[in-house]
């Protein structure tokens, strides 16, 4: 595959570094955007923090679909937006490795969040998250790079963002759903992973094959 031949280690390393830097920037903006619903609730209840702490779960459950779509779109359009700009910095062969940089931060966050609660089942979920991240981020990076080079940049960005929204939004919804349907935990988790893996594998293959088709040397 031409996409992975004649690569220079220095260029690969720099590209991964670019991905890491842009992903950190995306997460910082996303963190701020994610807090907007809670800020609105605080303002609406005269900055009563105790009210927020006491009722936030109930509010999320009662507005599960809206909350899931909001957080999903925040993650999708922000992270893919940063990816879209990051892949513009280096040649087409480096788009994959810029995506790997995004995955590296994603994986690091997973370990930081779950390090103190590792168990057999949780370890399986962590491994699935790692696989998903290593497929999805390089997939959208190569897909959008192909889009930029073939005159479909905005279209591929929009598609990537909505796919990302679907993954993160369904994760939020599944977590909220399980709170009130604990007996459905296994089936809900299985459906989520089946759904997200289909998306991740598909965009990975499409992105790699599309971008590879443009490379001539």
PDB file of C-alpha atoms in Angstrom:
ATOM      1  CA  UNK A   1       0.000   0.000   0.000  1.00  0.00           C
ATOM      2  CA  UNK A   2       1.583   3.262  -1.202  1.00  0.00           C
ATOM      3  CA  UNK A   3       0.329   5.151   1.837  1.00  0.00           C
ATOM      4  CA  UNK A   4       2.869   3.392   4.056  1.00  0.00           C
ATOM      5  CA  UNK A   5       5.984   3.191   1.874  1.00  0.00           C
ATOM      6  CA  UNK A   6       9.036   5.476   1.855  1.00  0.00           C
ATOM      7  CA  UNK A   7       8.182   6.971   5.226  1.00  0.00           C
ATOM      8  CA  UNK A   8      10.736   8.873   7.270  1.00  0.00           C
ATOM      9  CA  UNK A   9      10.734   8.202  11.007  1.00  0.00           C
ATOM     10  CA  UNK A  10      11.230  11.895  11.795  1.00  0.00           C
ATOM     11  CA  UNK A  11       8.175  12.879   9.725  1.00  0.00           C
ATOM     12  CA  UNK A  12       6.096  10.160  11.363  1.00  0.00           C
ATOM     13  CA  UNK A  13       7.148  11.284  14.846  1.00  0.00           C
ATOM     14  CA  UNK A  14       6.402  14.945  14.080  1.00  0.00           C
ATOM     15  CA  UNK A  15       3.002  14.002  12.635  1.00  0.00           C
ATOM     16  CA  UNK A  16       2.062  12.017  15.737  1.00  0.00           C
ATOM     17  CA  UNK A  17       3.174  15.006  17.819  1.00  0.00           C
ATOM     18  CA  UNK A  18       0.977  17.332  15.775  1.00  0.00           C
ATOM     19  CA  UNK A  19      -1.962  15.012  16.382  1.00  0.00           C
ATOM     20  CA  UNK A  20      -1.286  14.984  20.130  1.00  0.00           C
ATOM     21  CA  UNK A  21      -1.090  18.783  20.328  1.00  0.00           C
ATOM     22  CA  UNK A  22      -4.275  19.320  18.320  1.00  0.00           C
ATOM     23  CA  UNK A  23      -6.174  16.669  20.281  1.00  0.00           C
ATOM     24  CA  UNK A  24      -5.194  18.329  23.569  1.00  0.00           C
ATOM     25  CA  UNK A  25      -6.484  21.616  22.181  1.00  0.00           C
ATOM     26  CA  UNK A  26      -9.717  19.958  21.067  1.00  0.00           C
ATOM     27  CA  UNK A  27     -10.290  18.381  24.484  1.00  0.00           C
ATOM     28  CA  UNK A  28      -9.702  21.713  26.202  1.00  0.00           C
ATOM     29  CA  UNK A  29     -12.366  23.425  24.068  1.00  0.00           C
ATOM     30  CA  UNK A  30     -14.658  20.428  24.396  1.00  0.00           C
ATOM     31  CA  UNK A  31     -14.341  20.491  28.195  1.00  0.00           C
ATOM     32  CA  UNK A  32     -15.555  24.095  28.215  1.00  0.00           C
ATOM     33  CA  UNK A  33     -18.443  23.409  25.817  1.00  0.00           C
ATOM     34  CA  UNK A  34     -19.502  20.340  27.812  1.00  0.00           C
ATOM     35  CA  UNK A  35     -20.024  22.496  30.914  1.00  0.00           C
ATOM     36  CA  UNK A  36     -22.527  24.851  29.259  1.00  0.00           C
ATOM     37  CA  UNK A  37     -25.660  22.854  30.263  1.00  0.00           C
ATOM     38  CA  UNK A  38     -24.532  22.828  33.891  1.00  0.00           C
ATOM     39  CA  UNK A  39     -23.777  26.553  33.756  1.00  0.00           C
ATOM     40  CA  UNK A  40     -27.269  27.204  32.374  1.00  0.00           C
ATOM     41  CA  UNK A  41     -28.787  25.174  35.213  1.00  0.00           C
ATOM     42  CA  UNK A  42     -26.726  27.092  37.770  1.00  0.00           C
ATOM     43  CA  UNK A  43     -27.763  30.456  36.349  1.00  0.00           C
ATOM     44  CA  UNK A  44     -31.399  29.356  36.214  1.00  0.00           C
ATOM     45  CA  UNK A  45     -31.270  28.376  39.903  1.00  0.00           C
ATOM     46  CA  UNK A  46     -29.323  31.389  41.136  1.00  0.00           C
ATOM     47  CA  UNK A  47     -25.940  29.612  41.244  1.00  0.00           C
ATOM     48  CA  UNK A  48     -27.197  27.026  43.722  1.00  0.00           C
ATOM     49  CA  UNK A  49     -24.388  24.456  43.490  1.00  0.00           C
ATOM     50  CA  UNK A  50     -26.034  22.102  45.981  1.00  0.00           C
ATOM     51  CA  UNK A  51     -29.122  21.966  43.725  1.00  0.00           C
ATOM     52  CA  UNK A  52     -26.950  21.050  40.741  1.00  0.00           C
ATOM     53  CA  UNK A  53     -25.094  18.307  42.611  1.00  0.00           C
ATOM     54  CA  UNK A  54     -28.349  16.868  43.968  1.00  0.00           C
ATOM     55  CA  UNK A  55     -30.309  16.939  40.711  1.00  0.00           C
ATOM     56  CA  UNK A  56     -27.818  16.610  37.852  1.00  0.00           C
ATOM     57  CA  UNK A  57     -28.395  12.865  37.384  1.00  0.00           C
ATOM     58  CA  UNK A  58     -32.174  13.304  37.349  1.00  0.00           C
ATOM     59  CA  UNK A  59     -31.866  16.131  34.837  1.00  0.00           C
ATOM     60  CA  UNK A  60     -29.647  13.989  32.593  1.00  0.00           C
ATOM     61  CA  UNK A  61     -32.060  11.044  32.788  1.00  0.00           C
ATOM     62  CA  UNK A  62     -35.090  13.211  32.007  1.00  0.00           C
ATOM     63  CA  UNK A  63     -33.298  14.782  29.032  1.00  0.00           C
ATOM     64  CA  UNK A  64     -31.250  11.773  27.930  1.00  0.00           C
ATOM     65  CA  UNK A  65     -31.690  12.186  24.170  1.00  0.00           C
ATOM     66  CA  UNK A  66     -31.018  15.943  24.086  1.00  0.00           C
ATOM     67  CA  UNK A  67     -28.082  15.591  26.488  1.00  0.00           C
ATOM     68  CA  UNK A  68     -26.577  12.745  24.447  1.00  0.00           C
ATOM     69  CA  UNK A  69     -26.919  14.607  21.150  1.00  0.00           C
ATOM     70  CA  UNK A  70     -25.396  17.759  22.650  1.00  0.00           C
ATOM     71  CA  UNK A  71     -22.343  16.041  24.137  1.00  0.00           C
ATOM     72  CA  UNK A  72     -21.982  13.860  21.047  1.00  0.00           C
ATOM     73  CA  UNK A  73     -21.989  16.859  18.706  1.00  0.00           C
ATOM     74  CA  UNK A  74     -19.571  18.757  20.939  1.00  0.00           C
ATOM     75  CA  UNK A  75     -17.100  15.883  20.746  1.00  0.00           C
ATOM     76  CA  UNK A  76     -17.718  15.161  17.078  1.00  0.00           C
ATOM     77  CA  UNK A  77     -17.545  18.613  15.541  1.00  0.00           C
ATOM     78  CA  UNK A  78     -14.764  19.915  17.799  1.00  0.00           C
ATOM     79  CA  UNK A  79     -12.417  16.923  17.558  1.00  0.00           C
ATOM     80  CA  UNK A  80     -12.976  16.420  13.843  1.00  0.00           C
ATOM     81  CA  UNK A  81     -12.609  20.162  13.308  1.00  0.00           C
ATOM     82  CA  UNK A  82      -9.205  20.090  14.956  1.00  0.00           C
ATOM     83  CA  UNK A  83      -8.331  16.987  12.926  1.00  0.00           C
ATOM     84  CA  UNK A  84      -9.370  18.797   9.741  1.00  0.00           C
ATOM     85  CA  UNK A  85      -6.925  21.614  10.440  1.00  0.00           C
ATOM     86  CA  UNK A  86      -4.168  19.309  11.712  1.00  0.00           C
ATOM     87  CA  UNK A  87      -4.039  17.240   8.524  1.00  0.00           C
ATOM     88  CA  UNK A  88      -3.474  20.416   6.513  1.00  0.00           C
ATOM     89  CA  UNK A  89      -0.032  20.853   8.058  1.00  0.00           C
ATOM     90  CA  UNK A  90       1.652  17.750   6.592  1.00  0.00           C
ATOM     91  CA  UNK A  91       1.542  15.833   3.267  1.00  0.00           C
ATOM     92  CA  UNK A  92      -1.083  13.177   2.618  1.00  0.00           C
ATOM     93  CA  UNK A  93       1.010  10.237   3.859  1.00  0.00           C
ATOM     94  CA  UNK A  94       1.183  11.819   7.312  1.00  0.00           C
ATOM     95  CA  UNK A  95      -2.592  12.099   7.825  1.00  0.00           C
ATOM     96  CA  UNK A  96      -2.741   8.565   9.215  1.00  0.00           C
ATOM     97  CA  UNK A  97      -0.078   9.337  11.824  1.00  0.00           C
ATOM     98  CA  UNK A  98      -1.712  12.621  12.796  1.00  0.00           C
ATOM     99  CA  UNK A  99      -4.790  10.486  13.497  1.00  0.00           C
ATOM    100  CA  UNK A 100      -2.608   8.177  15.609  1.00  0.00           C
ATOM    101  CA  UNK A 101      -1.610  11.230  17.665  1.00  0.00           C
ATOM    102  CA  UNK A 102      -5.291  11.911  18.339  1.00  0.00           C
ATOM    103  CA  UNK A 103      -5.705   8.262  19.342  1.00  0.00           C
ATOM    104  CA  UNK A 104      -2.712   8.446  21.700  1.00  0.00           C
ATOM    105  CA  UNK A 105      -4.328  11.205  23.751  1.00  0.00           C
ATOM    106  CA  UNK A 106      -7.673   9.415  23.663  1.00  0.00           C
ATOM    107  CA  UNK A 107      -6.051   6.229  25.008  1.00  0.00           C
ATOM    108  CA  UNK A 108      -4.111   8.136  27.670  1.00  0.00           C
ATOM    109  CA  UNK A 109      -7.346   9.703  28.942  1.00  0.00           C
ATOM    110  CA  UNK A 110      -8.960   6.251  29.119  1.00  0.00           C
ATOM    111  CA  UNK A 111      -6.131   4.915  31.299  1.00  0.00           C
ATOM    112  CA  UNK A 112      -6.089   7.995  33.537  1.00  0.00           C
ATOM    113  CA  UNK A 113      -9.844   7.746  34.155  1.00  0.00           C
ATOM    114  CA  UNK A 114      -9.917   3.991  34.801  1.00  0.00           C
ATOM    115  CA  UNK A 115      -6.450   3.200  36.209  1.00  0.00           C
ATOM    116  CA  UNK A 116      -7.623   2.921  39.833  1.00  0.00           C
ATOM    117  CA  UNK A 117     -10.653   0.780  38.977  1.00  0.00           C
ATOM    118  CA  UNK A 118      -9.120  -1.880  36.773  1.00  0.00           C
ATOM    119  CA  UNK A 119     -10.935  -5.212  36.767  1.00  0.00           C
ATOM    120  CA  UNK A 120     -11.272  -8.089  34.345  1.00  0.00           C
ATOM    121  CA  UNK A 121     -14.400  -6.764  32.653  1.00  0.00           C
ATOM    122  CA  UNK A 122     -13.210  -3.154  32.699  1.00  0.00           C
ATOM    123  CA  UNK A 123      -9.927  -4.236  31.117  1.00  0.00           C
ATOM    124  CA  UNK A 124     -11.899  -5.740  28.231  1.00  0.00           C
ATOM    125  CA  UNK A 125     -13.753  -2.438  27.782  1.00  0.00           C
ATOM    126  CA  UNK A 126     -10.448  -0.540  27.858  1.00  0.00           C
ATOM    127  CA  UNK A 127      -9.022  -2.809  25.154  1.00  0.00           C
ATOM    128  CA  UNK A 128     -12.155  -2.270  23.044  1.00  0.00           C
ATOM    129  CA  UNK A 129     -11.811   1.493  23.534  1.00  0.00           C
ATOM    130  CA  UNK A 130      -8.177   1.354  22.409  1.00  0.00           C
ATOM    131  CA  UNK A 131      -9.075  -0.622  19.282  1.00  0.00           C
ATOM    132  CA  UNK A 132     -11.934   1.749  18.502  1.00  0.00           C
ATOM    133  CA  UNK A 133      -9.730   4.825  18.912  1.00  0.00           C
ATOM    134  CA  UNK A 134      -6.919   3.384  16.768  1.00  0.00           C
ATOM    135  CA  UNK A 135      -9.437   2.708  14.016  1.00  0.00           C
ATOM    136  CA  UNK A 136     -11.615   5.814  14.174  1.00  0.00           C
ATOM    137  CA  UNK A 137      -9.157   8.714  14.474  1.00  0.00           C
ATOM    138  CA  UNK A 138      -6.757   7.563  11.718  1.00  0.00           C
ATOM    139  CA  UNK A 139      -9.852   6.674   9.686  1.00  0.00           C
ATOM    140  CA  UNK A 140     -11.395  10.136   9.793  1.00  0.00           C
ATOM    141  CA  UNK A 141      -7.973  11.790   9.380  1.00  0.00           C
ATOM    142  CA  UNK A 142      -7.263   9.915   6.140  1.00  0.00           C
ATOM    143  CA  UNK A 143     -10.868  10.277   4.974  1.00  0.00           C
ATOM    144  CA  UNK A 144     -10.812  14.055   5.449  1.00  0.00           C
ATOM    145  CA  UNK A 145      -7.352  14.332   3.880  1.00  0.00           C
ATOM    146  CA  UNK A 146      -8.702  12.555   0.823  1.00  0.00           C
ATOM    147  CA  UNK A 147     -11.667  14.935   0.903  1.00  0.00           C
ATOM    148  CA  UNK A 148      -9.457  18.028   1.015  1.00  0.00           C
ATOM    149  CA  UNK A 149      -7.317  16.767  -1.874  1.00  0.00           C
ATOM    150  CA  UNK A 150     -10.291  15.760  -4.022  1.00  0.00           C
ATOM    151  CA  UNK A 151     -12.421  18.853  -3.429  1.00  0.00           C
ATOM    152  CA  UNK A 152     -14.775  17.296  -0.881  1.00  0.00           C
ATOM    153  CA  UNK A 153     -13.225  18.678   2.295  1.00  0.00           C
ATOM    154  CA  UNK A 154     -16.327  20.124   3.955  1.00  0.00           C
ATOM    155  CA  UNK A 155     -18.392  17.080   3.017  1.00  0.00           C
ATOM    156  CA  UNK A 156     -15.908  14.642   4.539  1.00  0.00           C
ATOM    157  CA  UNK A 157     -15.585  16.846   7.641  1.00  0.00           C
ATOM    158  CA  UNK A 158     -19.359  16.877   8.072  1.00  0.00           C
ATOM    159  CA  UNK A 159     -19.639  13.105   7.618  1.00  0.00           C
ATOM    160  CA  UNK A 160     -16.760  12.466  10.036  1.00  0.00           C
ATOM    161  CA  UNK A 161     -18.283  14.799  12.613  1.00  0.00           C
ATOM    162  CA  UNK A 162     -21.682  13.119  12.479  1.00  0.00           C
ATOM    163  CA  UNK A 163     -20.082   9.667  12.735  1.00  0.00           C
ATOM    164  CA  UNK A 164     -18.146  10.876  15.775  1.00  0.00           C
ATOM    165  CA  UNK A 165     -21.363  12.357  17.160  1.00  0.00           C
ATOM    166  CA  UNK A 166     -23.073   8.985  16.723  1.00  0.00           C
ATOM    167  CA  UNK A 167     -20.343   7.182  18.671  1.00  0.00           C
ATOM    168  CA  UNK A 168     -19.989   9.631  21.558  1.00  0.00           C
ATOM    169  CA  UNK A 169     -23.693  10.397  21.698  1.00  0.00           C
ATOM    170  CA  UNK A 170     -24.624   6.714  21.842  1.00  0.00           C
ATOM    171  CA  UNK A 171     -22.051   6.208  24.609  1.00  0.00           C
ATOM    172  CA  UNK A 172     -23.622   8.976  26.698  1.00  0.00           C
ATOM    173  CA  UNK A 173     -27.125   7.647  26.026  1.00  0.00           C
ATOM    174  CA  UNK A 174     -26.111   4.069  26.872  1.00  0.00           C
ATOM    175  CA  UNK A 175     -24.575   5.197  30.175  1.00  0.00           C
ATOM    176  CA  UNK A 176     -27.730   7.138  31.088  1.00  0.00           C
ATOM    177  CA  UNK A 177     -30.035   4.319  29.948  1.00  0.00           C
ATOM    178  CA  UNK A 178     -28.211   1.797  32.114  1.00  0.00           C
ATOM    179  CA  UNK A 179     -28.804   3.969  35.197  1.00  0.00           C
ATOM    180  CA  UNK A 180     -32.524   3.248  34.978  1.00  0.00           C
ATOM    181  CA  UNK A 181     -32.381  -0.144  33.214  1.00  0.00           C
ATOM    182  CA  UNK A 182     -29.596  -1.952  35.025  1.00  0.00           C
ATOM    183  CA  UNK A 183     -30.919  -5.366  33.945  1.00  0.00           C
ATOM    184  CA  UNK A 184     -30.313  -4.316  30.329  1.00  0.00           C
ATOM    185  CA  UNK A 185     -26.632  -3.610  30.973  1.00  0.00           C
ATOM    186  CA  UNK A 186     -25.203  -6.510  28.975  1.00  0.00           C
ATOM    187  CA  UNK A 187     -27.438  -6.161  25.921  1.00  0.00           C
ATOM    188  CA  UNK A 188     -27.067  -2.364  25.925  1.00  0.00           C
ATOM    189  CA  UNK A 189     -23.279  -2.640  26.080  1.00  0.00           C
ATOM    190  CA  UNK A 190     -23.178  -5.257  23.330  1.00  0.00           C
ATOM    191  CA  UNK A 191     -25.371  -3.154  21.045  1.00  0.00           C
ATOM    192  CA  UNK A 192     -23.223  -0.075  21.671  1.00  0.00           C
ATOM    193  CA  UNK A 193     -19.980  -1.859  20.834  1.00  0.00           C
ATOM    194  CA  UNK A 194     -21.412  -3.560  17.768  1.00  0.00           C
ATOM    195  CA  UNK A 195     -22.673  -0.190  16.504  1.00  0.00           C
ATOM    196  CA  UNK A 196     -19.445   1.709  17.174  1.00  0.00           C
ATOM    197  CA  UNK A 197     -17.142  -0.986  15.823  1.00  0.00           C
ATOM    198  CA  UNK A 198     -19.055  -1.110  12.534  1.00  0.00           C
ATOM    199  CA  UNK A 199     -18.651   2.667  12.199  1.00  0.00           C
ATOM    200  CA  UNK A 200     -14.963   2.639  13.187  1.00  0.00           C
ATOM    201  CA  UNK A 201     -13.938  -0.248  10.944  1.00  0.00           C
ATOM    202  CA  UNK A 202     -15.873   1.210   8.021  1.00  0.00           C
ATOM    203  CA  UNK A 203     -14.381   4.715   8.237  1.00  0.00           C
ATOM    204  CA  UNK A 204     -10.895   3.260   8.768  1.00  0.00           C
ATOM    205  CA  UNK A 205     -11.077   1.156   5.612  1.00  0.00           C
ATOM    206  CA  UNK A 206     -12.743   3.892   3.564  1.00  0.00           C
ATOM    207  CA  UNK A 207     -10.256   6.540   4.687  1.00  0.00           C
ATOM    208  CA  UNK A 208      -7.182   4.384   4.051  1.00  0.00           C
ATOM    209  CA  UNK A 209      -8.342   3.132   0.656  1.00  0.00           C
ATOM    210  CA  UNK A 210      -9.567   6.519  -0.556  1.00  0.00           C
ATOM    211  CA  UNK A 211      -6.393   8.360   0.398  1.00  0.00           C
ATOM    212  CA  UNK A 212      -4.166   5.576  -0.908  1.00  0.00           C
ATOM    213  CA  UNK A 213      -5.871   5.851  -4.296  1.00  0.00           C
ATOM    214  CA  UNK A 214      -4.554   9.431  -4.650  1.00  0.00           C
ATOM    215  CA  UNK A 215      -0.915   8.624  -3.894  1.00  0.00           C
ATOM    216  CA  UNK A 216       1.205   8.052  -6.982  1.00  0.00           C
ATOM    217  CA  UNK A 217       4.758   7.653  -5.599  1.00  0.00           C
TER     218      UNK A 217
END
